[in-house]
Amino acid sequence: MARQVFINLAVRDLSASQAFWTQLGFEFNPKFTDDKAACMILSDSGFVMLLAEPFFRSFTKREICDTTRATEAMHALSCPSREGVDAIGQQALAAGGRHAMDKQDHGFMYGWSFYDLDGHHWEVMWMDPRGMPS
């Protein structure tokens, strides 16, 4: 059985976060999107739930990570090409995201990273399996 993955992230301004990701070309499932949460579609089996902070708090007893000072995780998204990596990276910066790490080129793998509006660390990467070391 193939599993689905739902990454849940706390966001300070849900509508601003939706607008940011829409500018990067992502769509949202309206069945699971309201004024407390938005379901961003990555693929048929991958989703990111953007949860307004008060709603996010209802799912945990722990403090929410202060992403202005700490990295809670690095979320990597694949791209079909090097050009796709550059396009999403540039779109993220133009939409209000911030530069995280410089581009990295390992020949068979190429990536770039940014922080979204809430400081979540995102990597966009392309990998050529034919060039991977054995």
Tab-separated table of N, CA and C in Angstrom:
chain	number	residue	atom	x	y	z
A	1	MET	N	0.831	-1.181	0.000
A	1	MET	CA	0.000	0.000	0.000
A	1	MET	C	0.878	1.248	0.000
A	2	ALA	N	0.620	2.131	-0.938
A	2	ALA	CA	1.338	3.407	-0.972
A	2	ALA	C	0.781	4.319	0.108
A	3	ARG	N	1.654	4.965	0.826
A	3	ARG	CA	1.219	5.862	1.891
A	3	ARG	C	1.154	7.298	1.371
A	4	GLN	N	0.279	8.067	1.975
A	4	GLN	CA	0.239	9.492	1.722
A	4	GLN	C	0.988	10.183	2.852
A	5	VAL	N	1.527	11.344	2.555
A	5	VAL	CA	2.198	12.113	3.595
A	5	VAL	C	1.536	13.483	3.674
A	6	PHE	N	1.289	13.928	4.912
A	6	PHE	CA	0.737	15.243	5.192
A	6	PHE	C	1.712	15.949	6.124
A	7	ILE	N	2.384	16.954	5.625
A	7	ILE	CA	3.285	17.761	6.443
A	7	ILE	C	2.452	18.905	7.004
A	8	ASN	N	2.421	19.051	8.309
A	8	ASN	CA	1.626	20.093	8.958
A	8	ASN	C	2.542	21.204	9.453
A	9	LEU	N	2.276	22.435	9.007
A	9	LEU	CA	3.107	23.574	9.373
A	9	LEU	C	2.258	24.684	9.954
A	10	ALA	N	2.751	25.284	11.031
A	10	ALA	CA	2.091	26.445	11.630
A	10	ALA	C	2.421	27.675	10.801
A	11	VAL	N	1.400	28.480	10.518
A	11	VAL	CA	1.607	29.740	9.796
A	11	VAL	C	0.918	30.874	10.535
A	12	ARG	N	1.534	32.049	10.466
A	12	ARG	CA	0.986	33.207	11.173
A	12	ARG	C	-0.172	33.849	10.413
A	13	ASP	N	-0.087	33.867	9.085
A	13	ASP	CA	-1.118	34.497	8.253
A	13	ASP	C	-1.467	33.516	7.142
A	14	LEU	N	-2.557	32.799	7.316
A	14	LEU	CA	-2.930	31.728	6.390
A	14	LEU	C	-3.133	32.243	4.972
A	15	SER	N	-3.838	33.353	4.809
A	15	SER	CA	-4.096	33.843	3.447
A	15	SER	C	-2.804	34.302	2.775
A	16	ALA	N	-1.889	34.907	3.521
A	16	ALA	CA	-0.602	35.317	2.948
A	16	ALA	C	0.216	34.087	2.544
A	17	SER	N	0.180	33.040	3.369
A	17	SER	CA	0.905	31.807	3.033
A	17	SER	C	0.331	31.165	1.782
A	18	GLN	N	-0.994	31.123	1.673
A	18	GLN	CA	-1.621	30.575	0.469
A	18	GLN	C	-1.220	31.382	-0.760
A	19	ALA	N	-1.218	32.694	-0.640
A	19	ALA	CA	-0.841	33.545	-1.770
A	19	ALA	C	0.610	33.292	-2.175
A	20	PHE	N	1.500	33.142	-1.192
A	20	PHE	CA	2.911	32.863	-1.458
A	20	PHE	C	3.052	31.589	-2.278
A	21	TRP	N	2.448	30.499	-1.807
A	21	TRP	CA	2.593	29.208	-2.480
A	21	TRP	C	1.873	29.180	-3.829
A	22	THR	N	0.793	29.926	-3.953
A	22	THR	CA	0.104	30.033	-5.240
A	22	THR	C	1.015	30.708	-6.257
A	23	GLN	N	1.769	31.725	-5.823
A	23	GLN	CA	2.714	32.399	-6.725
A	23	GLN	C	3.819	31.462	-7.184
A	24	LEU	N	4.089	30.411	-6.417
A	24	LEU	CA	5.098	29.431	-6.793
A	24	LEU	C	4.502	28.314	-7.648
A	25	GLY	N	3.210	28.393	-7.949
A	25	GLY	CA	2.571	27.440	-8.841
A	25	GLY	C	1.836	26.293	-8.170
A	26	PHE	N	1.676	26.336	-6.845
A	26	PHE	CA	1.001	25.246	-6.146
A	26	PHE	C	-0.493	25.521	-6.037
A	27	GLU	N	-1.263	24.430	-5.988
A	27	GLU	CA	-2.710	24.524	-5.856
A	27	GLU	C	-3.138	23.961	-4.506
A	28	PHE	N	-4.376	24.270	-4.131
A	28	PHE	CA	-4.919	23.854	-2.849
A	28	PHE	C	-6.188	23.050	-3.060
A	29	ASN	N	-6.371	22.041	-2.218
A	29	ASN	CA	-7.579	21.225	-2.266
A	29	ASN	C	-8.676	21.960	-1.490
A	30	PRO	N	-9.717	22.435	-2.187
A	30	PRO	CA	-10.753	23.209	-1.495
A	30	PRO	C	-11.533	22.399	-0.460
A	31	LYS	N	-11.556	21.081	-0.577
A	31	LYS	CA	-12.272	20.252	0.402
A	31	LYS	C	-11.630	20.315	1.778
A	32	PHE	N	-10.332	20.611	1.820
A	32	PHE	CA	-9.601	20.639	3.089
A	32	PHE	C	-8.978	22.008	3.344
A	33	THR	N	-9.644	23.037	2.853
A	33	THR	CA	-9.154	24.398	3.016
A	33	THR	C	-10.289	25.270	3.539
A	34	ASP	N	-9.992	25.993	4.621
A	34	ASP	CA	-10.968	26.921	5.188
A	34	ASP	C	-10.213	28.064	5.847
A	35	ASP	N	-10.817	28.746	6.803
A	35	ASP	CA	-10.150	29.879	7.443
A	35	ASP	C	-9.126	29.464	8.506
A	36	LYS	N	-9.014	28.154	8.794
A	36	LYS	CA	-8.051	27.658	9.781
A	36	LYS	C	-6.919	26.859	9.160
A	37	ALA	N	-7.160	26.302	7.961
A	37	ALA	CA	-6.176	25.418	7.346
A	37	ALA	C	-6.299	25.459	5.826
A	38	ALA	N	-5.185	25.173	5.159
A	38	ALA	CA	-5.177	25.080	3.701
A	38	ALA	C	-4.346	23.867	3.314
A	39	CYS	N	-4.909	23.030	2.445
A	39	CYS	CA	-4.245	21.802	2.010
A	39	CYS	C	-3.553	22.032	0.669
A	40	MET	N	-2.238	22.228	0.713
A	40	MET	CA	-1.445	22.441	-0.496
A	40	MET	C	-1.097	21.095	-1.115
A	41	ILE	N	-1.324	20.976	-2.398
A	41	ILE	CA	-1.095	19.719	-3.110
A	41	ILE	C	0.325	19.696	-3.661
A	42	LEU	N	1.093	18.680	-3.254
A	42	LEU	CA	2.421	18.449	-3.823
A	42	LEU	C	2.344	17.417	-4.934
A	43	SER	N	1.543	16.371	-4.708
A	43	SER	CA	1.374	15.271	-5.659
A	43	SER	C	0.125	14.495	-5.266
A	44	ASP	N	-0.112	13.379	-5.931
A	44	ASP	CA	-1.256	12.537	-5.581
A	44	ASP	C	-1.154	11.979	-4.165
A	45	SER	N	0.057	11.918	-3.638
A	45	SER	CA	0.226	11.330	-2.310
A	45	SER	C	0.966	12.229	-1.325
A	46	GLY	N	1.237	13.458	-1.703
A	46	GLY	CA	1.950	14.367	-0.815
A	46	GLY	C	1.241	15.696	-0.674
A	47	PHE	N	1.084	16.148	0.575
A	47	PHE	CA	0.339	17.370	0.856
A	47	PHE	C	1.012	18.142	1.991
A	48	VAL	N	0.847	19.447	1.980
A	48	VAL	CA	1.297	20.285	3.081
A	48	VAL	C	0.062	20.977	3.644
A	49	MET	N	-0.180	20.744	4.913
A	49	MET	CA	-1.288	21.407	5.599
A	49	MET	C	-0.742	22.665	6.259
A	50	LEU	N	-1.146	23.812	5.740
A	50	LEU	CA	-0.791	25.085	6.349
A	50	LEU	C	-1.865	25.377	7.389
A	51	LEU	N	-1.473	25.391	8.646
A	51	LEU	CA	-2.435	25.545	9.739
A	51	LEU	C	-2.203	26.871	10.457
A	52	ALA	N	-3.258	27.667	10.567
A	52	ALA	CA	-3.148	28.901	11.349
A	52	ALA	C	-2.663	28.529	12.751
A	53	GLU	N	-1.754	29.327	13.314
A	53	GLU	CA	-1.123	28.968	14.589
A	53	GLU	C	-2.103	28.542	15.681
A	54	PRO	N	-3.204	29.259	15.914
A	54	PRO	CA	-4.121	28.799	16.979
A	54	PRO	C	-4.667	27.389	16.705
A	55	PHE	N	-4.954	27.092	15.458
A	55	PHE	CA	-5.456	25.768	15.097
A	55	PHE	C	-4.350	24.720	15.244
A	56	PHE	N	-3.136	25.056	14.819
A	56	PHE	CA	-1.987	24.158	14.952
A	56	PHE	C	-1.783	23.773	16.419
A	57	ARG	N	-1.908	24.759	17.298
A	57	ARG	CA	-1.706	24.521	18.743
A	57	ARG	C	-2.668	23.470	19.296
A	58	SER	N	-3.824	23.307	18.673
A	58	SER	CA	-4.794	22.333	19.172
A	58	SER	C	-4.362	20.889	18.907
A	59	PHE	N	-3.282	20.693	18.146
A	59	PHE	CA	-2.797	19.351	17.826
A	59	PHE	C	-1.531	18.955	18.586
A	60	THR	N	-1.021	19.833	19.432
A	60	THR	CA	0.229	19.524	20.132
A	60	THR	C	0.234	20.141	21.518
A	61	LYS	N	0.986	19.506	22.414
A	61	LYS	CA	1.171	20.045	23.759
A	61	LYS	C	2.480	20.820	23.855
A	62	ARG	N	3.300	20.726	22.825
A	62	ARG	CA	4.596	21.399	22.826
A	62	ARG	C	4.495	22.802	22.248
A	63	GLU	N	5.543	23.595	22.513
A	63	GLU	CA	5.621	24.930	21.938
A	63	GLU	C	5.846	24.827	20.436
A	64	ILE	N	5.361	25.813	19.721
A	64	ILE	CA	5.628	25.902	18.290
A	64	ILE	C	7.036	26.455	18.114
A	65	CYS	N	7.786	25.880	17.217
A	65	CYS	CA	9.155	26.315	16.953
A	65	CYS	C	9.167	27.771	16.482
A	66	ASP	N	10.065	28.555	17.037
A	66	ASP	CA	10.258	29.933	16.595
A	66	ASP	C	11.191	29.894	15.394
A	67	THR	N	10.609	29.900	14.204
A	67	THR	CA	11.388	29.736	12.981
A	67	THR	C	12.188	30.987	12.612
A	68	THR	N	12.077	32.049	13.412
A	68	THR	CA	12.956	33.197	13.197
A	68	THR	C	14.328	32.943	13.819
A	69	ARG	N	14.401	31.926	14.725
A	69	ARG	CA	15.658	31.611	15.406
A	69	ARG	C	16.127	30.182	15.202
A	70	ALA	N	15.215	29.280	14.854
A	70	ALA	CA	15.569	27.858	14.781
A	70	ALA	C	14.926	27.215	13.556
A	71	THR	N	15.539	26.130	13.111
A	71	THR	CA	15.007	25.359	11.993
A	71	THR	C	14.367	24.101	12.551
A	72	GLU	N	13.061	23.924	12.304
A	72	GLU	CA	12.389	22.738	12.826
A	72	GLU	C	12.600	21.541	11.918
A	73	ALA	N	12.805	21.790	10.631
A	73	ALA	CA	13.035	20.735	9.637
A	73	ALA	C	13.413	21.406	8.323
A	74	MET	N	13.922	20.616	7.395
A	74	MET	CA	14.146	21.093	6.034
A	74	MET	C	13.268	20.245	5.128
A	75	HIS	N	12.409	20.903	4.391
A	75	HIS	CA	11.466	20.222	3.518
A	75	HIS	C	11.992	20.336	2.091
A	76	ALA	N	12.228	19.208	1.444
A	76	ALA	CA	12.799	19.217	0.093
A	76	ALA	C	11.739	18.857	-0.936
A	77	LEU	N	11.685	19.646	-1.997
A	77	LEU	CA	10.768	19.417	-3.112
A	77	LEU	C	11.580	19.144	-4.366
A	78	SER	N	11.232	18.091	-5.080
A	78	SER	CA	11.949	17.788	-6.317
A	78	SER	C	11.427	18.649	-7.458
A	79	CYS	N	12.301	18.887	-8.413
A	79	CYS	CA	11.970	19.636	-9.622
A	79	CYS	C	12.386	18.792	-10.821
A	80	PRO	N	11.741	18.998	-11.968
A	80	PRO	CA	12.059	18.184	-13.138
A	80	PRO	C	13.386	18.533	-13.803
A	81	SER	N	13.981	19.686	-13.432
A	81	SER	CA	15.217	20.124	-14.096
A	81	SER	C	15.938	21.146	-13.230
A	82	ARG	N	17.164	21.466	-13.624
A	82	ARG	CA	17.914	22.539	-12.959
A	82	ARG	C	17.175	23.866	-13.122
A	83	GLU	N	16.633	24.065	-14.319
A	83	GLU	CA	15.894	25.298	-14.594
A	83	GLU	C	14.666	25.409	-13.684
A	84	GLY	N	14.042	24.269	-13.389
A	84	GLY	CA	12.908	24.256	-12.471
A	84	GLY	C	13.310	24.662	-11.071
A	85	VAL	N	14.491	24.217	-10.639
A	85	VAL	CA	15.026	24.611	-9.328
A	85	VAL	C	15.189	26.127	-9.287
A	86	ASP	N	15.846	26.675	-10.307
A	86	ASP	CA	16.080	28.120	-10.351
A	86	ASP	C	14.765	28.896	-10.411
A	87	ALA	N	13.806	28.390	-11.172
A	87	ALA	CA	12.525	29.090	-11.318
A	87	ALA	C	11.800	29.177	-9.979
A	88	ILE	N	11.692	28.066	-9.264
A	88	ILE	CA	10.987	28.101	-7.976
A	88	ILE	C	11.761	28.946	-6.964
A	89	GLY	N	13.071	28.833	-6.950
A	89	GLY	CA	13.870	29.660	-6.042
A	89	GLY	C	13.661	31.142	-6.301
A	90	GLN	N	13.686	31.535	-7.563
A	90	GLN	CA	13.481	32.945	-7.910
A	90	GLN	C	12.055	33.387	-7.591
A	91	GLN	N	11.073	32.528	-7.856
A	91	GLN	CA	9.682	32.854	-7.543
A	91	GLN	C	9.494	33.026	-6.035
A	92	ALA	N	10.135	32.166	-5.258
A	92	ALA	CA	10.018	32.252	-3.800
A	92	ALA	C	10.556	33.590	-3.298
A	93	LEU	N	11.706	34.000	-3.802
A	93	LEU	CA	12.285	35.272	-3.371
A	93	LEU	C	11.418	36.443	-3.824
A	94	ALA	N	10.900	36.384	-5.042
A	94	ALA	CA	10.041	37.457	-5.556
A	94	ALA	C	8.724	37.547	-4.785
A	95	ALA	N	8.256	36.421	-4.235
A	95	ALA	CA	6.982	36.389	-3.506
A	95	ALA	C	7.142	36.744	-2.030
A	96	GLY	N	8.356	37.079	-1.602
A	96	GLY	CA	8.560	37.493	-0.207
A	96	GLY	C	9.341	36.512	0.640
A	97	GLY	N	9.729	35.372	0.057
A	97	GLY	CA	10.571	34.430	0.785
A	97	GLY	C	11.976	34.993	0.949
A	98	ARG	N	12.781	34.322	1.770
A	98	ARG	CA	14.147	34.789	2.011
A	98	ARG	C	15.155	33.718	1.626
A	99	HIS	N	16.300	34.154	1.190
A	99	HIS	CA	17.403	33.267	0.823
A	99	HIS	C	17.854	32.467	2.045
A	100	ALA	N	18.025	31.151	1.884
A	100	ALA	CA	18.495	30.320	2.996
A	100	ALA	C	19.949	29.894	2.770
A	101	MET	N	20.193	29.160	1.700
A	101	MET	CA	21.541	28.661	1.405
A	101	MET	C	21.840	28.915	-0.072
A	102	ASP	N	23.122	29.043	-0.381
A	102	ASP	CA	23.515	29.214	-1.779
A	102	ASP	C	23.205	27.949	-2.573
A	103	LYS	N	23.134	28.109	-3.880
A	103	LYS	CA	22.913	26.964	-4.756
A	103	LYS	C	24.056	25.968	-4.563
A	104	GLN	N	23.711	24.694	-4.663
A	104	GLN	CA	24.713	23.640	-4.564
A	104	GLN	C	24.632	22.769	-5.803
A	105	ASP	N	25.761	22.588	-6.463
A	105	ASP	CA	25.806	21.796	-7.682
A	105	ASP	C	26.775	20.636	-7.474
A	106	HIS	N	26.235	19.431	-7.437
A	106	HIS	CA	27.039	18.220	-7.259
A	106	HIS	C	27.076	17.392	-8.540
A	107	GLY	N	26.764	18.025	-9.665
A	107	GLY	CA	26.746	17.311	-10.930
A	107	GLY	C	25.444	16.554	-11.128
A	108	PHE	N	25.293	15.437	-10.439
A	108	PHE	CA	24.075	14.638	-10.552
A	108	PHE	C	22.924	15.219	-9.721
A	109	MET	N	23.253	16.186	-8.837
A	109	MET	CA	22.238	16.786	-7.977
A	109	MET	C	22.488	18.288	-7.890
A	110	TYR	N	21.403	19.040	-7.983
A	110	TYR	CA	21.479	20.493	-7.977
A	110	TYR	C	20.363	21.017	-7.091
A	111	GLY	N	20.658	21.956	-6.212
A	111	GLY	CA	19.624	22.460	-5.324
A	111	GLY	C	19.854	23.880	-4.867
A	112	TRP	N	18.803	24.416	-4.283
A	112	TRP	CA	18.794	25.786	-3.787
A	112	TRP	C	17.781	25.813	-2.657
A	113	SER	N	17.910	26.697	-1.686
A	113	SER	CA	16.935	26.703	-0.598
A	113	SER	C	16.523	28.113	-0.207
A	114	PHE	N	15.326	28.183	0.378
A	114	PHE	CA	14.749	29.448	0.790
A	114	PHE	C	13.906	29.233	2.047
A	115	TYR	N	13.610	30.345	2.716
A	115	TYR	CA	12.675	30.343	3.835
A	115	TYR	C	11.361	30.932	3.320
A	116	ASP	N	10.241	30.291	3.666
A	116	ASP	CA	8.949	30.845	3.273
A	116	ASP	C	8.593	32.014	4.196
A	117	LEU	N	7.392	32.543	4.068
A	117	LEU	CA	6.985	33.715	4.853
A	117	LEU	C	7.044	33.480	6.356
A	118	ASP	N	6.908	32.219	6.781
A	118	ASP	CA	6.926	31.892	8.203
A	118	ASP	C	8.275	31.366	8.677
A	119	GLY	N	9.273	31.398	7.820
A	119	GLY	CA	10.607	30.959	8.197
A	119	GLY	C	10.840	29.462	8.086
A	120	HIS	N	9.902	28.724	7.475
A	120	HIS	CA	10.109	27.293	7.254
A	120	HIS	C	11.150	27.130	6.150
A	121	HIS	N	12.081	26.214	6.359
A	121	HIS	CA	13.203	25.999	5.437
A	121	HIS	C	12.791	25.015	4.341
A	122	TRP	N	12.842	25.469	3.100
A	122	TRP	CA	12.483	24.654	1.942
A	122	TRP	C	13.680	24.524	1.012
A	123	GLU	N	13.893	23.318	0.524
A	123	GLU	CA	14.914	23.076	-0.489
A	123	GLU	C	14.210	22.633	-1.765
A	124	VAL	N	14.651	23.153	-2.884
A	124	VAL	CA	14.188	22.661	-4.173
A	124	VAL	C	15.391	22.015	-4.834
A	125	MET	N	15.175	20.819	-5.378
A	125	MET	CA	16.320	20.081	-5.898
A	125	MET	C	15.956	19.266	-7.126
A	126	TRP	N	16.965	19.053	-7.948
A	126	TRP	CA	16.872	18.187	-9.117
A	126	TRP	C	17.961	17.129	-8.973
A	127	MET	N	17.624	15.897	-9.299
A	127	MET	CA	18.606	14.813	-9.211
A	127	MET	C	18.499	13.954	-10.468
A	128	ASP	N	19.660	13.673	-11.068
A	128	ASP	CA	19.735	12.806	-12.235
A	128	ASP	C	20.215	11.433	-11.759
A	129	PRO	N	19.310	10.442	-11.685
A	129	PRO	CA	19.707	9.140	-11.159
A	129	PRO	C	20.784	8.461	-12.007
A	130	ARG	N	20.901	8.821	-13.272
A	130	ARG	CA	21.931	8.217	-14.129
A	130	ARG	C	23.333	8.652	-13.729
A	131	GLY	N	23.427	9.800	-13.074
A	131	GLY	CA	24.738	10.315	-12.709
A	131	GLY	C	25.122	10.078	-11.260
A	132	MET	N	24.264	9.399	-10.508
A	132	MET	CA	24.559	9.185	-9.103
A	132	MET	C	25.732	8.217	-8.939
A	133	PRO	N	26.603	8.505	-7.990
A	133	PRO	CA	27.708	7.571	-7.743
A	133	PRO	C	27.179	6.239	-7.218
A	134	SER	N	27.842	5.173	-7.616
A	134	SER	CA	27.374	3.840	-7.168
A	134	SER	C	28.079	3.392	-5.914
